[in-house]
Coordinates of C-alpha atoms in Angstrom, one line a residue:
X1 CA 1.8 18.5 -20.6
X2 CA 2.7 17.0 -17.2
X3 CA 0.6 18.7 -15.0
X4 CA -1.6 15.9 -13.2
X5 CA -3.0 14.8 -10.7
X6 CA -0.7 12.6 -7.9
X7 CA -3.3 11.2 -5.5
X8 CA -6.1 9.7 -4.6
X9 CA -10.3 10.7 -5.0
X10 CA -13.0 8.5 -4.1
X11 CA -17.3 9.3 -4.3
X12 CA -17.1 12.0 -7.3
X13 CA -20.6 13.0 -7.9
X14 CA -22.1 15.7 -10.5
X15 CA -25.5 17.3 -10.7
X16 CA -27.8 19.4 -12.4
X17 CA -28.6 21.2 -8.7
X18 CA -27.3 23.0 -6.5
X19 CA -26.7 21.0 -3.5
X20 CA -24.6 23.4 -1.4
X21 CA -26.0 26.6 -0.5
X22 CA -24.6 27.2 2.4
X23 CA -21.2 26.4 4.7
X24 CA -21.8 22.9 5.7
X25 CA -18.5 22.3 7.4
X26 CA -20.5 20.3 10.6
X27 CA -21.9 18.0 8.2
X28 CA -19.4 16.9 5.5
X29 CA -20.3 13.9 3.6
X30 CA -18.9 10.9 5.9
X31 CA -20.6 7.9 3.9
X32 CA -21.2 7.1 0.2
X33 CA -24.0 9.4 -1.6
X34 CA -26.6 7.9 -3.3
X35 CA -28.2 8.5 -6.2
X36 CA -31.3 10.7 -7.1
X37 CA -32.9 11.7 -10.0
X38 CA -30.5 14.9 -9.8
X39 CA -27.2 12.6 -10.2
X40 CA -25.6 12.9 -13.5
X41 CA -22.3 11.0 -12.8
X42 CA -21.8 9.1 -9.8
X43 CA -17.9 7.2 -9.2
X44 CA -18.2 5.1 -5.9
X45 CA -14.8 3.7 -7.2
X46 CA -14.9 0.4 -5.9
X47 CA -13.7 -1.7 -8.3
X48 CA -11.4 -4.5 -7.9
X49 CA -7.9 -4.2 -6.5
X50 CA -5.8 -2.4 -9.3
X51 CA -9.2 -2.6 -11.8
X52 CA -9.0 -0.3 -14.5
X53 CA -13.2 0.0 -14.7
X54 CA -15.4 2.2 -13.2
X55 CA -18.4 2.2 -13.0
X56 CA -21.0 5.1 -13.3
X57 CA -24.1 4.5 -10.7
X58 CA -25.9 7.7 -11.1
X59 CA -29.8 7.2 -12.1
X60 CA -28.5 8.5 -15.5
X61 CA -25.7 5.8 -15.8
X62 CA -27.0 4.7 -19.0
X63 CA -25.8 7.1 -20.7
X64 CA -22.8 7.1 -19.4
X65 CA -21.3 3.5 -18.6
X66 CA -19.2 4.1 -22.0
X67 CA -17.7 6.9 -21.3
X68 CA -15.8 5.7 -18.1
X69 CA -14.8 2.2 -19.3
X70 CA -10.7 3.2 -19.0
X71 CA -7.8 1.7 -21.0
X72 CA -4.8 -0.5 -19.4
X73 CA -2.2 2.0 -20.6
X74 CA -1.6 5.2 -18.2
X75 CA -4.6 5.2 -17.0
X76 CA -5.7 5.5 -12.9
X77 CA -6.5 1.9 -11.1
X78 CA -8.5 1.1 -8.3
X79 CA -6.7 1.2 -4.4
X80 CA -8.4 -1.2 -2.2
X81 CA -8.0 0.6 1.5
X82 CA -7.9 -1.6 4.9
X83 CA -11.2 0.2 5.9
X84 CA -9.7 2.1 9.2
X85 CA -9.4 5.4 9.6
X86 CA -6.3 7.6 8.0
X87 CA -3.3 9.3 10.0
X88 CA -4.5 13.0 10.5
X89 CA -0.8 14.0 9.3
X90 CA 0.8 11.7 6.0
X91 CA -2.5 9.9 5.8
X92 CA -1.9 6.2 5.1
X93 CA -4.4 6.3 2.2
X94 CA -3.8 2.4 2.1
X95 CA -5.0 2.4 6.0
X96 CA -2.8 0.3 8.4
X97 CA -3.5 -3.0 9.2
X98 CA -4.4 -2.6 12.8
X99 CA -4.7 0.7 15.0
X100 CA -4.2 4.0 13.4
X101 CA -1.2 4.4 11.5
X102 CA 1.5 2.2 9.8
X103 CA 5.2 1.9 8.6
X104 CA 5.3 3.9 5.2
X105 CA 8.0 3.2 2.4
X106 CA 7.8 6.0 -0.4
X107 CA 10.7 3.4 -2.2
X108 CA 13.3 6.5 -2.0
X109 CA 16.1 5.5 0.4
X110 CA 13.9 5.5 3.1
X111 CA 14.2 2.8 5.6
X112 CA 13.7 1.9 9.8
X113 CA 16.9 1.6 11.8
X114 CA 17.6 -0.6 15.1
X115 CA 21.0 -0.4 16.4
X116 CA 23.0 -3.2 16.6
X117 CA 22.5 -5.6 19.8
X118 CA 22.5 -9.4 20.9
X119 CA 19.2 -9.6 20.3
X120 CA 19.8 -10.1 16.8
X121 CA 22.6 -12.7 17.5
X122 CA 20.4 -15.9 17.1
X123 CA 23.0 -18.0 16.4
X124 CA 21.7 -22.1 16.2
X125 CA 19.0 -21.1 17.4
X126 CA 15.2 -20.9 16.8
X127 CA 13.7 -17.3 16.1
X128 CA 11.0 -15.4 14.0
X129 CA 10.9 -12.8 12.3
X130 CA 7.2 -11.9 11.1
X131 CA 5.2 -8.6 10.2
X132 CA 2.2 -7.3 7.7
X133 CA 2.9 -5.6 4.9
X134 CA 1.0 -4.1 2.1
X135 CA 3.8 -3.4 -1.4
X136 CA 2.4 -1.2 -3.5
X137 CA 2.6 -2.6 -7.3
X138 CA 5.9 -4.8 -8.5
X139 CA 8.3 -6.0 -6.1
X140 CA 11.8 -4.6 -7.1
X141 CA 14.5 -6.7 -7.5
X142 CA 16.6 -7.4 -4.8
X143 CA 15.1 -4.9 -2.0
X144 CA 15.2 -6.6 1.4
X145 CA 12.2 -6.6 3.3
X146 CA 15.0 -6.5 6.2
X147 CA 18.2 -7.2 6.9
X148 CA 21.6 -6.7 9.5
X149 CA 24.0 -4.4 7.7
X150 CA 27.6 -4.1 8.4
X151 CA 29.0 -3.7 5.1
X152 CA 28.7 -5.0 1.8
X153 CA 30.8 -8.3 2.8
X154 CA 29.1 -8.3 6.2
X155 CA 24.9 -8.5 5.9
X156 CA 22.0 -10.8 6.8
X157 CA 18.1 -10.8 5.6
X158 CA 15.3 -11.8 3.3
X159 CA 16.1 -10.3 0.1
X160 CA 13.0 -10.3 -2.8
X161 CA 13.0 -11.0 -6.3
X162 CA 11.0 -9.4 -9.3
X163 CA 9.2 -12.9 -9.3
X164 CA 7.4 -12.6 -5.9
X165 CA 9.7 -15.3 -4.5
X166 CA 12.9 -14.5 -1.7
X167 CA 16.1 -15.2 -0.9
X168 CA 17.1 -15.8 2.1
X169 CA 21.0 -14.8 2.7
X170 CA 23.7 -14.1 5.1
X171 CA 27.3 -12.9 3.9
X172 CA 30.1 -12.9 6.2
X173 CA 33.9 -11.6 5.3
X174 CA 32.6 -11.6 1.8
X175 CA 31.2 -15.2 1.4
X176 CA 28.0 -16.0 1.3
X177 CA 27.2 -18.6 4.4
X178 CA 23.5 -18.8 3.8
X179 CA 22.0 -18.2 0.9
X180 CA 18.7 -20.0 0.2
X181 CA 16.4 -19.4 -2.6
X182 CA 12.7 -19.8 -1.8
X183 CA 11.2 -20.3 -5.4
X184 CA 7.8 -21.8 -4.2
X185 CA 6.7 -18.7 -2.2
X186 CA 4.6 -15.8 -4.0
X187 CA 4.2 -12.7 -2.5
X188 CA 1.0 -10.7 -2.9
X189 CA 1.1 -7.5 -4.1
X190 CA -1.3 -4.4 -3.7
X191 CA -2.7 -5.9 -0.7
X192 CA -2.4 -6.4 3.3
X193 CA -0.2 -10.3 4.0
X194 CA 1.4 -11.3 6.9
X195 CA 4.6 -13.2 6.4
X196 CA 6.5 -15.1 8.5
X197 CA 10.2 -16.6 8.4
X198 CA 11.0 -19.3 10.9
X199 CA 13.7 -20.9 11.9
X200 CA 13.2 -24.3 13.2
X201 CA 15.4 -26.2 15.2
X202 CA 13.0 -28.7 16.9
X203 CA 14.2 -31.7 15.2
X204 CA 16.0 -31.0 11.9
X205 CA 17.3 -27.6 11.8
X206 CA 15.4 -25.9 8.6
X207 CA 13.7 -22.4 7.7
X208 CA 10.5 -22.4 7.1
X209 CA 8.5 -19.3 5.5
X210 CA 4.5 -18.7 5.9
X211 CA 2.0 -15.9 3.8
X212 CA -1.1 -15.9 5.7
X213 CA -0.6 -18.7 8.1
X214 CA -0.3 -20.8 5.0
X215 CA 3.5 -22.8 4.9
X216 CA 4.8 -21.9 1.6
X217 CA 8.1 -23.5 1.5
X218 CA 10.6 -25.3 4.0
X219 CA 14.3 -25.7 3.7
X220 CA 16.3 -27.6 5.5
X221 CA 19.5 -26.3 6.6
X222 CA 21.9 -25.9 9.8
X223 CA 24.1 -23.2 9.5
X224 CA 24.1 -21.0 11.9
X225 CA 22.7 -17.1 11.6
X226 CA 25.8 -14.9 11.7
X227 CA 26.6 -12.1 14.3
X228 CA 26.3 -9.1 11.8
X229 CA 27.5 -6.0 13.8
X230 CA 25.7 -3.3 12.4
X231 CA 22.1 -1.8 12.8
X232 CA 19.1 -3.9 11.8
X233 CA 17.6 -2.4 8.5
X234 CA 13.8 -2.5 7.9
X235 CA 12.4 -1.5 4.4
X236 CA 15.3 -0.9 2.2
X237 CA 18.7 -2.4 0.5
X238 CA 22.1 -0.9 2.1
X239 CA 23.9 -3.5 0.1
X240 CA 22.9 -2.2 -3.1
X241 CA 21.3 1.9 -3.8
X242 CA 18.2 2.0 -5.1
X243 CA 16.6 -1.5 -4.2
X244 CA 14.1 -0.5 -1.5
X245 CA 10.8 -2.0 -0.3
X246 CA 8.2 0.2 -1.5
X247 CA 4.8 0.4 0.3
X248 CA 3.7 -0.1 4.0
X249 CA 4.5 -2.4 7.5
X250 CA 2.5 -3.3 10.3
X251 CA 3.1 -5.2 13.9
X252 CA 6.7 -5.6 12.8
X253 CA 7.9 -8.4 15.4
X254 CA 11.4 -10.3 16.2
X255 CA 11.2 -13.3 18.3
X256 CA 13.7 -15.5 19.9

């Protein structure tokens, strides 16, 4: 009892032949097998995103397609992948967004660190602050996607709820300044999104956040964005242990 597998398989195949006689190390599999009359049980494993059925294509798959119809209790789910290529070291097996490797959160106090500087010190001013991400399963209550740390009286940053939805918040000397609750945005799970969080200030000052390109929600408000000194945090909660973002970034990107 607890010895299983933690991973990832794809294109499991069994036959009644012998279909390896001999090293074949120059020419490894490198695209999905098909089915002959020597296929017993063929997995392509391409289900829907999170699916918990899969389905047998072997030439034999009638007698099978019972068999491999899983529960919703324990059981392994489908991983839709972006369709690049993996790392060659820590494969991403979700694949990054764009080139050949992304930001990966294992959800265990892990996080990306940027000391502090005036860049961050945006004041009344307009700026953005967009990225992809990709969060593997439920969002955890009050992890920040990213924030400015000081201290716990001293912090700035999108914070996100069990519900999908974020808070946008900035505590200075122990009093929250900004703290603005975006109820009508939902953020995806198990999948590659690009969010965005604007600020505004051409005409009335407001915040405005985007999923896909799509406006979500807008708030109006005219507070200015403190000057936090401390690092800016990407990926995980110094405010409160254990809250961390859990899953992958891409083209993280701070504009003024």
């Amino acid at each position: 009892s607890g010895s299983y597998l933690n991973g990832y398989m794809d294109e499991i195949r069994i036959s009644n032949t012998a279909r390896y006689t001999a090293a074949f190390s120059g020419s490894v599999p490198t695209a999905a097998f098909t089915a002959d009359d020597n296929t017993l049980l063929l997995l392509h494993c391409d289900g829907s995103n999170g699916g918990t059925t899969f389905t047998d294509s072997s030439e034999q798959s009638n007698q099978y397609t019972s068999r491999h119809t899983l529960g919703t209790s324990g059981t392994p789910k489908s991983q839709r992948v972006s369709g690049k290529p993996f790392a060659a070291t820590n494969a991403h097996i979700i694949g990054p967004k764009f080139g050949s490797s992304c930001i990966a959160f294992d959800g265990d106090e892990d996080y990306l660190s940027i000391a502090d500087h005036a860049d961050w010190a945006f004041g009344s001013g307009s700026f953005t602050v967009d990225f992809w991400a990709n969060q593997i399963g439920s969002w955890e209550d009050d992890a920040f996607l990213w924030q400015q740390h000081a201290d716990t009286n001293n912090f700035a940053g999108v914070r996100i709820r069990t519900s999908g939805d974020i808070t946008l918040m900035a505590r200075v000397g122990g009093s929250y300044t900004i703290n603005l609750d975006f109820g009508s945005v939902t953020m995806p799970e198990d999948e590659w999104f690009h969010f965005a969080l604007v600020r505004n200030t051409s005409g009335t000052n407001r915040f405005e956040v985007y999923i896909n390109g799509t406006l979500q929600q807008t708030i109006n408000n005219s507070t200015a964005w403190p000057d936090v000194a401390g690092p800016f945090i990407i990926g995980d909660d110094l405010y409160n242990s254990g809250k961390e973002f859990t899953g992958y970034m891409d083209e993280f990107r701070v504009s003024n």
